Coordinates of C-alpha atoms in Angstrom, one line a residue:
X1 CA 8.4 99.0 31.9
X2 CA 5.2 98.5 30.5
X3 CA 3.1 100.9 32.3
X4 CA 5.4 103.5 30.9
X5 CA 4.3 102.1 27.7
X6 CA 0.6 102.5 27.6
X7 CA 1.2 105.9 28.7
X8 CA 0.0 106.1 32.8
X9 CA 2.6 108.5 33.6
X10 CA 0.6 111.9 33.0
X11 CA -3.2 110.0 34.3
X12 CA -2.0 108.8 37.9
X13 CA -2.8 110.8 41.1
X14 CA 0.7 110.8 42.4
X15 CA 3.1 110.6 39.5
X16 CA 5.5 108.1 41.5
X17 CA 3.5 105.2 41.4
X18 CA 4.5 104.7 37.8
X19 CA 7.9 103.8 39.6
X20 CA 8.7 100.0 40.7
X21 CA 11.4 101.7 42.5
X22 CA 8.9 104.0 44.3
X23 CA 6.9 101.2 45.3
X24 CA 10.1 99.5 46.7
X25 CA 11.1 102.2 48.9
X26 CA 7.1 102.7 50.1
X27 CA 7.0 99.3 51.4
X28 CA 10.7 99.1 53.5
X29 CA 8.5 101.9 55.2
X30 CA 5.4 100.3 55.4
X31 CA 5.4 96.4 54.9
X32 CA 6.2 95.3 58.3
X33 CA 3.4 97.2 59.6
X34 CA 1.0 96.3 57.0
X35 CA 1.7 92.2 57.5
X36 CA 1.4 92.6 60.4
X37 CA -1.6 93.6 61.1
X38 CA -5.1 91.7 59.9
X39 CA -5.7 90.8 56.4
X40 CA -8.9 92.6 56.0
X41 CA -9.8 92.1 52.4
X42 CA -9.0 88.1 52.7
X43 CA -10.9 87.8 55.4
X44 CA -13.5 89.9 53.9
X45 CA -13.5 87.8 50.6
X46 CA -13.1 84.4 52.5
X47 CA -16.5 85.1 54.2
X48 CA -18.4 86.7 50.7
X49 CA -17.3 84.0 48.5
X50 CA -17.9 81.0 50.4
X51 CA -17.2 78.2 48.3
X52 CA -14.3 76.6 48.8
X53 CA -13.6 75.6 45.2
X54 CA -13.5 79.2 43.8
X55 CA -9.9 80.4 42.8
X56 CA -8.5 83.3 43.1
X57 CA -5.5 86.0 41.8
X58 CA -5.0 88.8 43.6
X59 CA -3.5 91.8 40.9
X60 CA -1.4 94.5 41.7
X61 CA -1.3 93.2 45.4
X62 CA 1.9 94.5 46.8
X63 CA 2.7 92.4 49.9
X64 CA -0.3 90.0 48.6
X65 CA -1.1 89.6 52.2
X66 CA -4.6 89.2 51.1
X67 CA -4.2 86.3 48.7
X68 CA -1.7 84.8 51.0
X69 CA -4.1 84.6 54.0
X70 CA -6.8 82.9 51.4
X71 CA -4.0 80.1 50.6
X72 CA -3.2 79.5 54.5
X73 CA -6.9 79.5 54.7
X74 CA -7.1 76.7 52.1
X75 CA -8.3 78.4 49.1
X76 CA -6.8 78.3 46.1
X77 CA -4.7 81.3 45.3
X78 CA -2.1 83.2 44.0
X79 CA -0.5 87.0 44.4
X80 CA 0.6 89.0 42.1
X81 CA 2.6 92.1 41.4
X82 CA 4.9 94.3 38.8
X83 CA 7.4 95.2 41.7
X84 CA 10.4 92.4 42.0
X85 CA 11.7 93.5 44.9
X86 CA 8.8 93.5 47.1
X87 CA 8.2 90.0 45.7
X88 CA 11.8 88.7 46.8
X89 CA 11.5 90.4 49.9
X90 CA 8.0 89.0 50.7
X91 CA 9.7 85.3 49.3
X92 CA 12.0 85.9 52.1
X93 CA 10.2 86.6 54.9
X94 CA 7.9 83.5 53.8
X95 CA 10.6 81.8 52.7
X96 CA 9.0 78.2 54.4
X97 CA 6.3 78.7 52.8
X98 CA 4.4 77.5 49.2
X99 CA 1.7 80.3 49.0
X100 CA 2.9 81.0 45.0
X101 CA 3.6 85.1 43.9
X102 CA 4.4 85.7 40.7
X103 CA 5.7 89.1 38.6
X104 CA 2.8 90.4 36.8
X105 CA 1.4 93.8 35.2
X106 CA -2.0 94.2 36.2
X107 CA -2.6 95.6 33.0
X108 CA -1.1 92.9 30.7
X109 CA -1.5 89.6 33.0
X110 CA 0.1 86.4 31.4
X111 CA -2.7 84.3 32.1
X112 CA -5.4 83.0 29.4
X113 CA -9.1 84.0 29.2
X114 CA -11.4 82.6 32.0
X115 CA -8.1 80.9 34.4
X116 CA -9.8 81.8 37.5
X117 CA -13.0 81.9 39.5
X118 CA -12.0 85.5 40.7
X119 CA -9.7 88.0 40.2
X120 CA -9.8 91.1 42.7
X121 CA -7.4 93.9 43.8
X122 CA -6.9 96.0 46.6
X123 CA -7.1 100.0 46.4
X124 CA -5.0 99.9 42.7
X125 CA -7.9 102.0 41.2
X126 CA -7.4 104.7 43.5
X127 CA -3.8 105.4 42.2
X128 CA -5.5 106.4 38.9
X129 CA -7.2 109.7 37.8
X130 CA -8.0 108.8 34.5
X131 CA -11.2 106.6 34.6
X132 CA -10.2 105.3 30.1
X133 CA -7.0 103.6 32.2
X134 CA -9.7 102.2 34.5
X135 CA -11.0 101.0 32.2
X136 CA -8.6 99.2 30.5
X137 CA -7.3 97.1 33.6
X138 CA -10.9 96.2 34.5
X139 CA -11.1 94.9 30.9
X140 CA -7.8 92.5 31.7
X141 CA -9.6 91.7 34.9
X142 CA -12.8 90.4 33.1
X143 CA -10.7 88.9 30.7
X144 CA -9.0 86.2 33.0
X145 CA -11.9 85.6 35.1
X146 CA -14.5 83.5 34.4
X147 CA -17.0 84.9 37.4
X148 CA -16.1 87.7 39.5
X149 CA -13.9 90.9 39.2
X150 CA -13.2 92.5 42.6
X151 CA -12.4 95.9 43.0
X152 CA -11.9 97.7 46.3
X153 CA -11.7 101.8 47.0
X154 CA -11.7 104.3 49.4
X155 CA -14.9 106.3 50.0
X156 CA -15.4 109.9 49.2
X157 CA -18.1 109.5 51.5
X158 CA -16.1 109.0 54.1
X159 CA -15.3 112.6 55.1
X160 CA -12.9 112.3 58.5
X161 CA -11.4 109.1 56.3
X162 CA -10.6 112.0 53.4
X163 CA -8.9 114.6 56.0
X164 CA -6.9 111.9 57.2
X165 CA -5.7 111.2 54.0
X166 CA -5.0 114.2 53.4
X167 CA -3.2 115.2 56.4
X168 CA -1.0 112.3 55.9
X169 CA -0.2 113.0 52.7
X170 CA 2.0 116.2 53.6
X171 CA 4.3 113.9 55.2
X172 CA 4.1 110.2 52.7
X173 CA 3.2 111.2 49.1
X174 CA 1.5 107.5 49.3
X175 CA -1.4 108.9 50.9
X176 CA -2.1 111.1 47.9
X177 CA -5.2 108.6 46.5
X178 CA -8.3 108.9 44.7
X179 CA -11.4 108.4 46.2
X180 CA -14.4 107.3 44.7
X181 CA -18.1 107.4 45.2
X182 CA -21.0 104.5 43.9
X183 CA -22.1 107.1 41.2
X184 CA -18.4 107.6 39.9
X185 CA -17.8 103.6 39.7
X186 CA -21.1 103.3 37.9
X187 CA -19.9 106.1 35.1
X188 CA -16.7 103.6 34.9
X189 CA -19.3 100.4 34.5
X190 CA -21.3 102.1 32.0
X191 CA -18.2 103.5 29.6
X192 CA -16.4 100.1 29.8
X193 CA -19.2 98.9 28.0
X194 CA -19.0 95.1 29.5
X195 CA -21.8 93.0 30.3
X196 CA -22.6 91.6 33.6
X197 CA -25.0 89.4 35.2
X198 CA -25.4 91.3 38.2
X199 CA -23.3 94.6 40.1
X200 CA -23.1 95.0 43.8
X201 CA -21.7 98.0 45.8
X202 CA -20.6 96.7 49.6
X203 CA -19.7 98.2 52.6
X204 CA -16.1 97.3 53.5
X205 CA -14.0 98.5 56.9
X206 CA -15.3 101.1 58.8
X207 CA -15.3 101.3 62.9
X208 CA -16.2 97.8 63.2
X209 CA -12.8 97.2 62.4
X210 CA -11.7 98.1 65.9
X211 CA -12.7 94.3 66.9
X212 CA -9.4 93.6 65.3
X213 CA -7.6 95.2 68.4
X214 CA -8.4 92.2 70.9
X215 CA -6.9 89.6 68.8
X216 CA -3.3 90.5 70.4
X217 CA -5.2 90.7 74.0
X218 CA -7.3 87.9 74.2
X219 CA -6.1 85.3 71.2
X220 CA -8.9 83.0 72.0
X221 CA -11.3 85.4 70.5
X222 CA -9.9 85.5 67.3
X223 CA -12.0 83.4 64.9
X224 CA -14.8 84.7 66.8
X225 CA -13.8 88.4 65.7
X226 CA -12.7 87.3 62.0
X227 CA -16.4 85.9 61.8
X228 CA -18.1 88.4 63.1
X229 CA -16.1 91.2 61.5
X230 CA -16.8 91.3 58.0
X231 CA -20.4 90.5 58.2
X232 CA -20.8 93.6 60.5
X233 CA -19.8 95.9 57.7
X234 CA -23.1 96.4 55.9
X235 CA -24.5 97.6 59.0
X236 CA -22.5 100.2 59.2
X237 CA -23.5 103.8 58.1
X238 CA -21.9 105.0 54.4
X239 CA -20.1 108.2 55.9
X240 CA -18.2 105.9 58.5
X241 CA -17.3 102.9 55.6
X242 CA -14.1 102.8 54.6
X243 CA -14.4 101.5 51.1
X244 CA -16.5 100.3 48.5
X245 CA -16.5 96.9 47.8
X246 CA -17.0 96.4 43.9
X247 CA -18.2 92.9 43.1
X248 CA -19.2 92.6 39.8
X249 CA -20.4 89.2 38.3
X250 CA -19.7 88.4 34.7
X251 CA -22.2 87.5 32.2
X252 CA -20.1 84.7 30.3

């Protein structure tokens, strides 16, 4: 495998999520759950990057739930992942549909410089303790993009989200995560040494989120709430935000 390869084994916060295997068994336990309920970051992204001809790949994307809700939206995208078996099983369950997933290693993607508008992940940062291996996949990241690189992490800042997490973690090791403050992602920025145009730090999830619960009780209301939602989040204090929001345009 080639994350053994370049060596992550000894630099992740929970040695198991070296393992495809691991990250198998994680999501028989949590992948129902987790498509089934909203697809925050799509909707999230859907709303901050409004134009429709923007494409997008999401990395290291697990279920690619996110991705996949940007397709059904319209949008041209694709998921991506290094775990097989999550990717057949996901094929499965969506097994009408053309939404394309593809085997990838976020850290060596297939693709050629500058093949899409956006590339973004999903929490993958906050498996990793070392910021040099950071690094490195934000460097793939930039490489295949032509505009944007998207990161998203949880936030140290976020004290009653950190106890949770915590908590949790005695009883699933995949609760045992990183979290990150602005200052800390801005030390990553600075030692990768890239160039961009321009670097934002947005307010993603938080308690606003709990709109999300009437879509099941009063299904009318849901495009109202998915509207509504995401551009809510910046109101929102930083102890009560759930994650940061990298968005980092590329000088190219």
């Amino acid at each position: 495998m080639v994350l053994l390869d370049i060596g992550l084994r000894e630099n992740m916060t929970n040695r198991s999520f070296e393992s495809s295997e691991y990250w198998s068994d994680a999501w028989v336990r949590h992948l129902e759950a987790y498509l089934a309920a909203p697809p925050r970051s799509g909707i999230w992204l859907d709303y901050y990057f409004s134009d429709s001809e923007l494409t997008f790949l999401e990395c290291a994307g697990g279920s690619c739930r996110d991705s996949r809700y940007l397709f059904e939206k319209g949008r041209n995208s694709i998921g991506s992942d290094f775990d097989e078996k999550t990717l057949d099983y996901v094929r499965k369950k969506f097994k009408n549909s053309k939404f394309p997933i593809k085997k990838e290693d976020a850290f060596v993607l297939s693709y050629d410089i500058d093949t899409f508008d956006i590339i973004f992940h999903n929490g993958f940062w906050i498996c990793f303790d070392d910021n040099e291996k950071i690094i490195t996949l934000l460097k793939e990241q930039v490489r295949v993009s032509k505009k944007y690189a998207v990161a998203l992490v949880h936030n140290i800042n976020n004290q009653e989200l950190v106890a949770r997490f915590k908590e949790l973690s005695g009883k699933d090791d995949l609760y045992e995560v990183r979290f990150f403050d602005i200052d800390t992602l801005e030390i990553i920025l600075k030692s990768s040494e890239l160039k961009f145009k321009n670097i934002k730090f947005e307010k993603f999830g938080g308690p606003v989120d709990r709109l999300f619960g009437l879509e099941k009780r009063i299904p009318f209301l849901k495009p109202l709430i998915r509207w509504v939602v995401p551009r809510l989040y910046r109101f929102q204090p930083w102890n009560k935000v759930e994650r940061i929001a990298l968005v980092m345009e590329l000088d190219k």
